[in-house]
Structure formats: C-alpha cells, structure tokens
mmCIF file of C-alpha atoms (C1' of nucleotides) in Angstrom:
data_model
loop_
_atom_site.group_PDB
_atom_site.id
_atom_site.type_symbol
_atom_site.label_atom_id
_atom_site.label_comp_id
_atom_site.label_asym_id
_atom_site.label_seq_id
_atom_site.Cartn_x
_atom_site.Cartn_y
_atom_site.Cartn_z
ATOM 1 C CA UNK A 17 63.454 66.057 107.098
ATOM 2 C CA UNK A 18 60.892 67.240 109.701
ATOM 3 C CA UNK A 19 61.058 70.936 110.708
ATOM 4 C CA UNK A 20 62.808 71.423 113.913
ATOM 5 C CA UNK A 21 60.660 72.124 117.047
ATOM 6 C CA UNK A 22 61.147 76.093 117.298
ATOM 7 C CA UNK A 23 61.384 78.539 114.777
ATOM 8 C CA UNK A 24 65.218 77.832 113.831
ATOM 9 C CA UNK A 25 67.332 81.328 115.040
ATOM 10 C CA UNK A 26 66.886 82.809 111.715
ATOM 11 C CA UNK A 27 67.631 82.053 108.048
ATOM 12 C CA UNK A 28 68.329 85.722 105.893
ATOM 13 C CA UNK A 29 69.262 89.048 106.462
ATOM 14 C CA UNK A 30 68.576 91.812 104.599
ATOM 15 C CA UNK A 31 71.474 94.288 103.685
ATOM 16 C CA UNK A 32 70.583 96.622 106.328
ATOM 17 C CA UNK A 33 70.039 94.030 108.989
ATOM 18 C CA UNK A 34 73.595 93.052 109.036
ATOM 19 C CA UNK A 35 74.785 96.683 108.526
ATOM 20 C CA UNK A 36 73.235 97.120 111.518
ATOM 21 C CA UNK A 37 74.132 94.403 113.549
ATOM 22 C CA UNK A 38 77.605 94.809 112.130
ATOM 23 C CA UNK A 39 77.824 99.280 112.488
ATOM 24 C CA UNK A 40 79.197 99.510 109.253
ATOM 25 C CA UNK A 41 77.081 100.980 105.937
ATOM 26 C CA UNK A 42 75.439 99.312 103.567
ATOM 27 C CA UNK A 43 77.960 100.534 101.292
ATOM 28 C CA UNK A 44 80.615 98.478 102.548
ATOM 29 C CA UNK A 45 78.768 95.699 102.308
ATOM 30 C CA UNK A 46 78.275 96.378 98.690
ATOM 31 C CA UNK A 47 81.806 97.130 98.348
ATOM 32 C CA UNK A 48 83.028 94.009 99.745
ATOM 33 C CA UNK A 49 80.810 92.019 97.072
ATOM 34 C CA UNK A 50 82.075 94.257 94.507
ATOM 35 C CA UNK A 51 85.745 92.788 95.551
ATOM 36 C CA UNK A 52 84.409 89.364 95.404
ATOM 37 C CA UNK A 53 84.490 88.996 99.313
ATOM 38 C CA UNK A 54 80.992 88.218 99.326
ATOM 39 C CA UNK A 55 78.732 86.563 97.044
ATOM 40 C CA UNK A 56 74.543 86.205 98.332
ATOM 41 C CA UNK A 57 72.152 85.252 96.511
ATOM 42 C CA UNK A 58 69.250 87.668 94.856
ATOM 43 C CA UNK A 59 65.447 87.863 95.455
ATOM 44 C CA UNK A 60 63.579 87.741 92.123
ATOM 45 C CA UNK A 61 63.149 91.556 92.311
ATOM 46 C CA UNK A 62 67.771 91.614 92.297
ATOM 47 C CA UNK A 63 68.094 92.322 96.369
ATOM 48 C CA UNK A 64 70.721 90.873 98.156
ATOM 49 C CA UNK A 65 69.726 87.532 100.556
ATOM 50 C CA UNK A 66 72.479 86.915 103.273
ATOM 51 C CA UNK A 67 72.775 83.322 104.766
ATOM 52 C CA UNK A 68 74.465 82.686 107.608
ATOM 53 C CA UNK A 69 77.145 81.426 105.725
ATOM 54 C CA UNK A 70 77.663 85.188 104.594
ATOM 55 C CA UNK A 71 77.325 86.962 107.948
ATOM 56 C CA UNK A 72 80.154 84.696 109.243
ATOM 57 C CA UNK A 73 81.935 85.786 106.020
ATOM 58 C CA UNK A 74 81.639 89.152 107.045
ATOM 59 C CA UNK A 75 82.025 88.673 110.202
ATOM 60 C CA UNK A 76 85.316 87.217 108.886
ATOM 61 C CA UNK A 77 85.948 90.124 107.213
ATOM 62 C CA UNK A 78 85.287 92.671 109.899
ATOM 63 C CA UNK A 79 87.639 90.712 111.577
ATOM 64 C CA UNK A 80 90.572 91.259 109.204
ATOM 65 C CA UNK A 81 90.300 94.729 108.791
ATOM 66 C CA UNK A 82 90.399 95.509 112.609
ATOM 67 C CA UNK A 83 93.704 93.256 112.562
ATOM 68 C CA UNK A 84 95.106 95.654 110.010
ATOM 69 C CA UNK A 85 95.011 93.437 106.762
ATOM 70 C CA UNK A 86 93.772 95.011 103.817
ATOM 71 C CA UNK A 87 90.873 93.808 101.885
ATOM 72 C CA UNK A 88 92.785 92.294 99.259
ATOM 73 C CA UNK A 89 94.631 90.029 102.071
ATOM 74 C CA UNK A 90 91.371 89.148 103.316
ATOM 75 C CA UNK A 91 90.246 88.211 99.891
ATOM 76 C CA UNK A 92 92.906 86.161 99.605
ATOM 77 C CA UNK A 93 92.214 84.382 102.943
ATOM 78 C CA UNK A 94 89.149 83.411 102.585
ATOM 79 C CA UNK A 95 89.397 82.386 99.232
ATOM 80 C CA UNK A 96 91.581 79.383 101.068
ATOM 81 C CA UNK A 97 87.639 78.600 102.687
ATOM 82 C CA UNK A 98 86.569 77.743 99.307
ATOM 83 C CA UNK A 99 88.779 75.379 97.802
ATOM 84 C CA UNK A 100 87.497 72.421 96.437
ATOM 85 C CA UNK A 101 90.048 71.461 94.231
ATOM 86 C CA UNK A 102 92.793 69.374 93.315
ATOM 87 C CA UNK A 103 95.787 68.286 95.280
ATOM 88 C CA UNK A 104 98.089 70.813 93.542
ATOM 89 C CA UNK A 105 96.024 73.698 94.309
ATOM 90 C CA UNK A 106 95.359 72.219 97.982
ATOM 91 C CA UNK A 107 99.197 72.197 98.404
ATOM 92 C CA UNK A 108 99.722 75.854 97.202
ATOM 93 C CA UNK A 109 96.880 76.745 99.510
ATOM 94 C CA UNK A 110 98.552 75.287 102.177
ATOM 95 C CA UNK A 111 101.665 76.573 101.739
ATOM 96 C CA UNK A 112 99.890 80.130 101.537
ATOM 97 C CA UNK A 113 98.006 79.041 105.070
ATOM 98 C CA UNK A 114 101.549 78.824 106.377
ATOM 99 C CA UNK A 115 102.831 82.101 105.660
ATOM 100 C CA UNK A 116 99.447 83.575 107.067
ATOM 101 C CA UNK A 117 99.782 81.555 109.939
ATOM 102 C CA UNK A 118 103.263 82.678 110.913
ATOM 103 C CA UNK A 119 102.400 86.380 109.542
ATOM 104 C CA UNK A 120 99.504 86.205 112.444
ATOM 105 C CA UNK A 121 102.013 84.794 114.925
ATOM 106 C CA UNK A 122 104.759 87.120 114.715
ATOM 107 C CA UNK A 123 101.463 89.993 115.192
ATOM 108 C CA UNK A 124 100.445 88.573 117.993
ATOM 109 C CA UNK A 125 104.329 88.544 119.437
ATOM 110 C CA UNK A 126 104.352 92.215 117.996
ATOM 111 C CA UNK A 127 101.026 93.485 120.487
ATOM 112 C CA UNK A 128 102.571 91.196 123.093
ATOM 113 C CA UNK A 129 105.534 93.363 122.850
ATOM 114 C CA UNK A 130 103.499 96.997 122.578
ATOM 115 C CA UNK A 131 101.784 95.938 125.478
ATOM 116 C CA UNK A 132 104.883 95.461 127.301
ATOM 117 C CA UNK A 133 105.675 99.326 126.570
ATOM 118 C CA UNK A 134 102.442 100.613 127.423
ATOM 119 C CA UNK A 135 102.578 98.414 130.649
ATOM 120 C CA UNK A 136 106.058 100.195 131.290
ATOM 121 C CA UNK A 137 104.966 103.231 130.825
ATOM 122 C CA UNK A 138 101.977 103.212 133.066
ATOM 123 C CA UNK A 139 104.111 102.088 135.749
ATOM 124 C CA UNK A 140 106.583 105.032 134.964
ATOM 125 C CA UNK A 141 103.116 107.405 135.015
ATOM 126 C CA UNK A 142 101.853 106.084 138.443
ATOM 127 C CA UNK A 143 104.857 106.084 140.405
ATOM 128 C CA UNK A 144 105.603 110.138 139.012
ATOM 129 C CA UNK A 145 101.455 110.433 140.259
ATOM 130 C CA UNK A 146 102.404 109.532 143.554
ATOM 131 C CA UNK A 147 105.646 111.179 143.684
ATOM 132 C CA UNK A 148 103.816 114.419 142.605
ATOM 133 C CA UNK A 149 100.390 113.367 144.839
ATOM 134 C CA UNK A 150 102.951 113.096 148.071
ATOM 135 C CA UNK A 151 105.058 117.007 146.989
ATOM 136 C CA UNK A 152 101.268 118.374 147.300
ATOM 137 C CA UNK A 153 100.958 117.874 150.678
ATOM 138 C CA UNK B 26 133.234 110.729 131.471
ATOM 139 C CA UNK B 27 135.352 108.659 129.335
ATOM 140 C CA UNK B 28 135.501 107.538 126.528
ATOM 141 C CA UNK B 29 134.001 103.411 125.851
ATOM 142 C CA UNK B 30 136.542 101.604 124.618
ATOM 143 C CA UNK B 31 134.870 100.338 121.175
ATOM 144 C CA UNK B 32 133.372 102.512 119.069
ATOM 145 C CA UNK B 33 129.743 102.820 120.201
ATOM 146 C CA UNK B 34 127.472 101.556 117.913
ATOM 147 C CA UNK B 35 126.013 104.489 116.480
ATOM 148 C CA UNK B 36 125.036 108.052 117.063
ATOM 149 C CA UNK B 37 123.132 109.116 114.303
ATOM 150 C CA UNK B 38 121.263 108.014 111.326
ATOM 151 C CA UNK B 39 120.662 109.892 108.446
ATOM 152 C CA UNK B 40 117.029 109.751 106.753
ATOM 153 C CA UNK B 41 118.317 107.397 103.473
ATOM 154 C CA UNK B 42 120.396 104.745 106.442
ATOM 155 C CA UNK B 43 116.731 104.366 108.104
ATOM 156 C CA UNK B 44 114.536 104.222 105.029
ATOM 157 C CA UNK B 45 117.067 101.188 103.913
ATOM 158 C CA UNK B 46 117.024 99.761 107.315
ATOM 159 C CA UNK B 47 113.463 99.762 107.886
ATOM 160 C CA UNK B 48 112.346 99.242 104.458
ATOM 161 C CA UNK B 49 110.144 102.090 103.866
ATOM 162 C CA UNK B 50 110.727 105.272 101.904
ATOM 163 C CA UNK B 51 111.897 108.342 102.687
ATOM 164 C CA UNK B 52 109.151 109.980 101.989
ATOM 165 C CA UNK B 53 107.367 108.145 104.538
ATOM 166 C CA UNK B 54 109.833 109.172 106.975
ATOM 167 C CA UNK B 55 108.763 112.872 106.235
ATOM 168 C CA UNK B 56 105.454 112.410 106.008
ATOM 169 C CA UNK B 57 105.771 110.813 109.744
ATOM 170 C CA UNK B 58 107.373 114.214 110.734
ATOM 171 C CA UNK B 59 105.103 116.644 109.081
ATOM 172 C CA UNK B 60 102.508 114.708 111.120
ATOM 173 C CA UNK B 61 104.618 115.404 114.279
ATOM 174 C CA UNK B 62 105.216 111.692 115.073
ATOM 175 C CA UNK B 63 108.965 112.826 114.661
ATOM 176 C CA UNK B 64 110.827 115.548 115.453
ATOM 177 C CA UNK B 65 114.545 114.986 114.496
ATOM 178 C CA UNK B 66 117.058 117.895 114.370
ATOM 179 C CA UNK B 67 118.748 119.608 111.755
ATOM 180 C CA UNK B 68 122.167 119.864 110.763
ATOM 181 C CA UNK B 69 123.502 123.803 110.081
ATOM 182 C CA UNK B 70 122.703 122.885 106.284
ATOM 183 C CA UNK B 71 118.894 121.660 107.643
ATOM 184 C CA UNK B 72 119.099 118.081 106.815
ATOM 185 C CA UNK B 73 117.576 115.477 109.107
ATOM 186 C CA UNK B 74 119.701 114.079 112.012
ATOM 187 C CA UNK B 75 118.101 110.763 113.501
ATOM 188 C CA UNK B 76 119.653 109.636 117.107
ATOM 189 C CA UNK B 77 118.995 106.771 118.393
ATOM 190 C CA UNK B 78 115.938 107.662 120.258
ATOM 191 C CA UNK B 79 114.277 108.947 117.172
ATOM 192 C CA UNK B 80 114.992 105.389 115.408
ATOM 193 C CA UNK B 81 113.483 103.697 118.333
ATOM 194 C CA UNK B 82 110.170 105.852 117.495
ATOM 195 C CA UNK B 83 110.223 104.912 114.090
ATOM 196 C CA UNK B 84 110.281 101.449 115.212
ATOM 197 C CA UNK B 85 106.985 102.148 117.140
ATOM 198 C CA UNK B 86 105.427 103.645 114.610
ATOM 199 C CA UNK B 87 106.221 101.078 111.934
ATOM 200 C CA UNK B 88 105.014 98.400 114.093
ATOM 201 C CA UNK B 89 101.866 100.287 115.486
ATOM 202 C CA UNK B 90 101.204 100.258 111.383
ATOM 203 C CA UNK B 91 101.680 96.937 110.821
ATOM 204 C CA UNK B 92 99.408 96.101 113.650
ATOM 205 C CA UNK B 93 95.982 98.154 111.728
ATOM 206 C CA UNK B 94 96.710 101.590 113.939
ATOM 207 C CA UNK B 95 96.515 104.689 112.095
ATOM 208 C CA UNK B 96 99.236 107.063 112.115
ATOM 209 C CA UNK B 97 96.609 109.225 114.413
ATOM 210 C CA UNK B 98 96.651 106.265 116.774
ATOM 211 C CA UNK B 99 99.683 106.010 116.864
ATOM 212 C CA UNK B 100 101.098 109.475 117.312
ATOM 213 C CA UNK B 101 98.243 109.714 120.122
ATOM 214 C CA UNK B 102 100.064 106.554 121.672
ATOM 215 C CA UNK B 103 103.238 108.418 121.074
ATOM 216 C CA UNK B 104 102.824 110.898 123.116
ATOM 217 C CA UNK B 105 102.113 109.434 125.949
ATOM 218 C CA UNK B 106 105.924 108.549 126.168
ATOM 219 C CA UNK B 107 106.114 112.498 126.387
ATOM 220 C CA UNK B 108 104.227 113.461 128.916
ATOM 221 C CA UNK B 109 106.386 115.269 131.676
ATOM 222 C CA UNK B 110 103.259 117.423 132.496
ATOM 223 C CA UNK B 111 100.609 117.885 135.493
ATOM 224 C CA UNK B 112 98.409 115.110 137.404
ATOM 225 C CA UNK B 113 95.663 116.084 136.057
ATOM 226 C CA UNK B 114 97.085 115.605 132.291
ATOM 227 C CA UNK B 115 99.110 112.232 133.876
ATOM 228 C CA UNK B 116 95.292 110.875 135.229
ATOM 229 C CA UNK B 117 94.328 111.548 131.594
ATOM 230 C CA UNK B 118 97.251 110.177 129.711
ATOM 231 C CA UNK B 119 96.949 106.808 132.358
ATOM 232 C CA UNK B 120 93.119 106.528 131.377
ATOM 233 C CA UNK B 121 93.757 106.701 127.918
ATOM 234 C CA UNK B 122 96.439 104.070 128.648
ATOM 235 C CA UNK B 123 94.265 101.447 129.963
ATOM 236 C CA UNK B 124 91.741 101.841 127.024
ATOM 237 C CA UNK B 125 94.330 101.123 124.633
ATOM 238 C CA UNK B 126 96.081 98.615 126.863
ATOM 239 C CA UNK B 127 92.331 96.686 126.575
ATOM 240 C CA UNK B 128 92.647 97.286 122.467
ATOM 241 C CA UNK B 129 95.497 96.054 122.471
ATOM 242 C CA UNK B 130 94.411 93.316 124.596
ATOM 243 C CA UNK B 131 91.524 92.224 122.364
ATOM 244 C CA UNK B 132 93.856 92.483 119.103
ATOM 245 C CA UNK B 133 95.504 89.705 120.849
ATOM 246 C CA UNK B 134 92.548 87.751 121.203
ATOM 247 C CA UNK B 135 90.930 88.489 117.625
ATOM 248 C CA UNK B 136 94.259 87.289 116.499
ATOM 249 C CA UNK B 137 94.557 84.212 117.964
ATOM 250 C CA UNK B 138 90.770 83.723 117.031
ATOM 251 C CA UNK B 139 91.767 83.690 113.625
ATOM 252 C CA UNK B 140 95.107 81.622 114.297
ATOM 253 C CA UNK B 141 92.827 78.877 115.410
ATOM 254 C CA UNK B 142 90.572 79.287 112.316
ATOM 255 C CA UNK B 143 93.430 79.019 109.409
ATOM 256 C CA UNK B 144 94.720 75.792 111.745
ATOM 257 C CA UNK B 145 91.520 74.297 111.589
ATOM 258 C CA UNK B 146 91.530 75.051 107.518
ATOM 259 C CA UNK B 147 94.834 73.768 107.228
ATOM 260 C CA UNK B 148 93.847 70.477 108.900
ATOM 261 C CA UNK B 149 91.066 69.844 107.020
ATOM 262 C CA UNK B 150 92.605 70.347 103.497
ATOM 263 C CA UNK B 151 95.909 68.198 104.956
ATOM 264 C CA UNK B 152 93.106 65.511 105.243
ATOM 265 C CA UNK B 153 91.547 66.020 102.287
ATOM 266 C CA UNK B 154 94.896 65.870 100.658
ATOM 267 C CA UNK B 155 95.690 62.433 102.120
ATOM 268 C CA UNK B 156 92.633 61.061 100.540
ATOM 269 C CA UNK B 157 93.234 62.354 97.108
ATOM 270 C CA UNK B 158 96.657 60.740 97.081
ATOM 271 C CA UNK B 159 95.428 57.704 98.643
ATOM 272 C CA UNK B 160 92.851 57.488 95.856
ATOM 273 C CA UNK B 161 95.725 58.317 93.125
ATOM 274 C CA UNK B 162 97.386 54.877 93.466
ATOM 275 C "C1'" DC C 12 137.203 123.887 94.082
ATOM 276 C "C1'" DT C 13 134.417 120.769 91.549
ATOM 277 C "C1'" DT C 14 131.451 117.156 91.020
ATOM 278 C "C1'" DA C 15 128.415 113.412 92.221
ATOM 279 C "C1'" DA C 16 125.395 111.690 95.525
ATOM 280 C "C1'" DA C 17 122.178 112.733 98.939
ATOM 281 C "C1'" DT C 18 118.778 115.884 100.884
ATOM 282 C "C1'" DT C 19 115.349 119.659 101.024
ATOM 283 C "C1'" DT C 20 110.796 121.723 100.000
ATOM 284 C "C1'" DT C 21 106.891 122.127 96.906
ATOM 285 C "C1'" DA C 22 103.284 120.359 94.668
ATOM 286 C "C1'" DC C 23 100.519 117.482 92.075
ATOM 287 C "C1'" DG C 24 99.272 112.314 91.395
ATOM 288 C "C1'" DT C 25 97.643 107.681 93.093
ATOM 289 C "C1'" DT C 26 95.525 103.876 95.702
ATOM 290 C "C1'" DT C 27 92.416 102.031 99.128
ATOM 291 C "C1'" DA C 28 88.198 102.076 101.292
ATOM 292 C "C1'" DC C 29 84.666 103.812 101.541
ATOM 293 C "C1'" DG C 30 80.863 108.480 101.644
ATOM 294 C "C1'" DT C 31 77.347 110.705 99.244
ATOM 295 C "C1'" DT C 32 74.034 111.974 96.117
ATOM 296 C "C1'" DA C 33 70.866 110.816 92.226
ATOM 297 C "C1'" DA C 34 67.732 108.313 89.690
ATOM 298 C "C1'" DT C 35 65.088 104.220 89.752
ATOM 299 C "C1'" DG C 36 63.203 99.806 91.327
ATOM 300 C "C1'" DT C 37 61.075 96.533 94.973
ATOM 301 C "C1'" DC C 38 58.449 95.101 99.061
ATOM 302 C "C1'" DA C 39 55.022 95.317 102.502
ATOM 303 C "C1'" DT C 40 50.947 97.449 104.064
ATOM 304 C "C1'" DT C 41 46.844 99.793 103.798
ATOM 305 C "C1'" DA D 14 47.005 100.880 93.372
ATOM 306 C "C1'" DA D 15 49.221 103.931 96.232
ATOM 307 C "C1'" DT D 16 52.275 105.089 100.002
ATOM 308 C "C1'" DG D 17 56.553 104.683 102.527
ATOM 309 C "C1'" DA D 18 60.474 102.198 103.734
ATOM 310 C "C1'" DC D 19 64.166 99.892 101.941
ATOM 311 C "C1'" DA D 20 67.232 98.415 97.827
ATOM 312 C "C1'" DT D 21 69.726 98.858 93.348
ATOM 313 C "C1'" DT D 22 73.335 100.685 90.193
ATOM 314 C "C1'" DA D 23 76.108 104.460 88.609
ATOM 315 C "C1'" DA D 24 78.993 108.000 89.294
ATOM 316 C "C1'" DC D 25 81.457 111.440 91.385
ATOM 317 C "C1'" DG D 26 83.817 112.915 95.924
ATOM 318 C "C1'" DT D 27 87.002 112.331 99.880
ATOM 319 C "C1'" DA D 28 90.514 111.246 103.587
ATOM 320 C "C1'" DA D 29 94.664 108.794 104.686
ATOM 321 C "C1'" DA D 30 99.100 107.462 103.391
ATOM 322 C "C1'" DC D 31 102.069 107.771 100.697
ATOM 323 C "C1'" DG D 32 104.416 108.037 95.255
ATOM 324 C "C1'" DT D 33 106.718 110.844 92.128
ATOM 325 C "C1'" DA D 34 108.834 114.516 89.683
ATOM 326 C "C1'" DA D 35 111.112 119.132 89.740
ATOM 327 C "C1'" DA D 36 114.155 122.603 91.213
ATOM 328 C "C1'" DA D 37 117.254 124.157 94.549
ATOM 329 C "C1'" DT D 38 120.663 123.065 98.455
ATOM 330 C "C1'" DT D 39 124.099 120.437 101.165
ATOM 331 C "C1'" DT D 40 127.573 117.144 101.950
ATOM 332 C "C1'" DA D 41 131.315 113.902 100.940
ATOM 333 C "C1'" DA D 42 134.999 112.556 97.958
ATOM 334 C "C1'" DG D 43 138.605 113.477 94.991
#
DNA sequence: CTTAAATTTTACGTTTACGTTAATGTCATT
DNA sequence: AATGACATTAACGTAAACGTAAAATTTAAG
C-alpha cells in the first residue's frame, strides 16, 4: 500500500494527550483500563499507546458517564462492540442491545419531559418579571 | 367548599407507602431531606407526612437521578420551582434556567447519538447472524 | 392497655469513581 | 550521560449516595 499523500491526521496519543483533549486526568484513564474499558497497547519501555480505535472508546465512554450510566453499564456496552462470536452469544447480545436501546429511549422521553417543566416554569418566571417590571413604575 | 363525591385519591403518604411505590429505600428518602431536597411535615409524634406535592418532588428528583444529575443538581433545579422572591433573584433563577434548559438539551442529543450507535451494532450482528445460520445448513 | 409494626435519630460501614502522594522508570534533548 | 518532562505501579485517601444496625418512640390493631 503506498503512503497516503499528507501526513495521515495522526496515529497515537500519549496518555496525557487524550487527558487533555478529553479534561479528565490521567488517572481516569488508567482507571478505566483497570475496569477493562480500555485496552492499548505498550511501548517497549510499558507506556500506554492509544489508537484511534481507543480515543473513540473513550470518547464512548465519556459519553456514558455524562448520560448517567455507571462504568460497569458502559463496560457492558461496549463489550457488545467486540463480539466476534457465535450465533448464541450474538443472540444474547442482541437481546441485551434491546433492553439498552429501550433503556436510552424511555431517557430521552424522560429529558423530553424535564424540559417540559423547566420550559413551564420559565414561562411562569417571565410573566411574574413583567408583572413585577410593570408594579415598578 | 364541598365535599367531591368519591373519595379523593389521596392526601398523604407516609415515608414506607413512597419508598414501596417508588422503589427506593427509606433511607434514601431521608437522606433527600437532610439534603433539603424535601421538606415534609411532621405529625405531633414527628413522623414524616408526604402530600401530594412532596411526592411529585420525589418524582423529580428520582428522575433527575436516573438522568446522571447529582442530588446537588438537582436540588439546585429544585429550587427554582420555589422562587417567590425579587427580579433580581427571578433574572438569576431564569439565567440559570436556560443553561440547564441547553444541558438538558444536549443530553437529548448525546442520547440519541448513542441510540443511533447501538442500532447500527444491532444491525450489523443481525447480519452477521443471518450468515452464520445460512452457513449452518 | 398491650403489643406488633412502623418510624425516628444516631452513627458507623460500604461502594463507586476517582484524587493524591510516593517511589521508580522511560523518553527526548542537549 | 545527564537533565527534565512525562509515565508507571502501588497504596492510601476522599466525596457522594446511600446501607445497615441499634436503641428509643409512635401509631394502629385488637
């Protein structure tokens, strides 16, 4: 295969490069692999190489937790990215993608509904500004 | 005013009839107050009395959980359904509004990110499925 | 009134998701 | 080969959100 015209976008990170590009701490990041969320490769000298494959994981990840699942859900989810295996295990796997599927679904109907309320409220909070904006005069 | 004909649903809860109903403990339920994200009343012998409104609160907060909040979130969202202050404090309490009206706003998105990602999965291993049983006759 | 079931406060224990040293090793540059 | 920046594991610490057990009421039922 002949390299591709320009420098391709990037191949590794470093620990602290996605930290960074992520704002969370290197120790997280460790953390996470210590879960088994995350698996990257090692230089000879034992530091951690990220591809890209394991910044989207993280990304993933990130993801999750700002959804409010914990990390043992997320482990569990994207464990259903790496099955390889036999039509038995697919099935259970898809059954599990089900119930995560509806799970996500009835969340998203959930913040549909808490933005409702905070929608109402605001309303109820302007028209007492104006009322009280107008009684200043 | 009179009387409704039927008995009205329901005045008042006590905190063991909301635990069951909700599913959580009691203990949670008094952690929530400590916290201040309740504030039933007492009965002369100082056990809790839960109306209506205080059971729609717990709702809120129970879903505000379940959607990755903290309980700090969520009492600060809380209290915005108490505000029956000043303009200056109403300005604040709308500003604050909007910012979480945007969180909630990307939630929604994030989620449905994610929805789309676990339906992609799902049709991939549906077709990978196929195959195998095709190739097990 | 008595008793069982429910509730109260107090207080220490536990789990999750990291924070924070400490001691040591690696990499890049001079 | 030495310096400084970054990385590693190990281990103890911590905040949030409850769990759990104990001892003392309170309430409902008989």
């Amino acid at each position: 295969m002949a390299k591709k015209g320009r420098e391709a976008e990037k191949e590794t990170y470093t620990i602290s490069e996605l930290a960074r590009e992520f704002e969370i701490s290197t120790r997280s990041i460790r953390y996470y692999e210590e879960l088994g969320l995350l698996s990257p490769n090692r230089t000879s000298g034992n530091q951690r190489i990220f591809t890209k494959k394991d910044k989207a994981r993280l990304k993933l990840i990130i993801r999750g937790k700002r959804l409010g699942f914990s990390l043992n859900e997320i482990k569990e989810m994207i464990e259903m990215y790496d099955i390889a295996g036999e039509t038995e295990q697919i099935k259970l796997t898809l059954k599990y993608g089900e119930k995560k599927l509806k799970e996500i679904e009835e969340k998203i109907r959930e913040l549909e509904m808490l933005r409702e309320d905070l929608l109402t409220i605001r309303d109820i909070l302007l028209k007492r500004l104006k009322e009280l904006e107008k009684s200043e005069n």
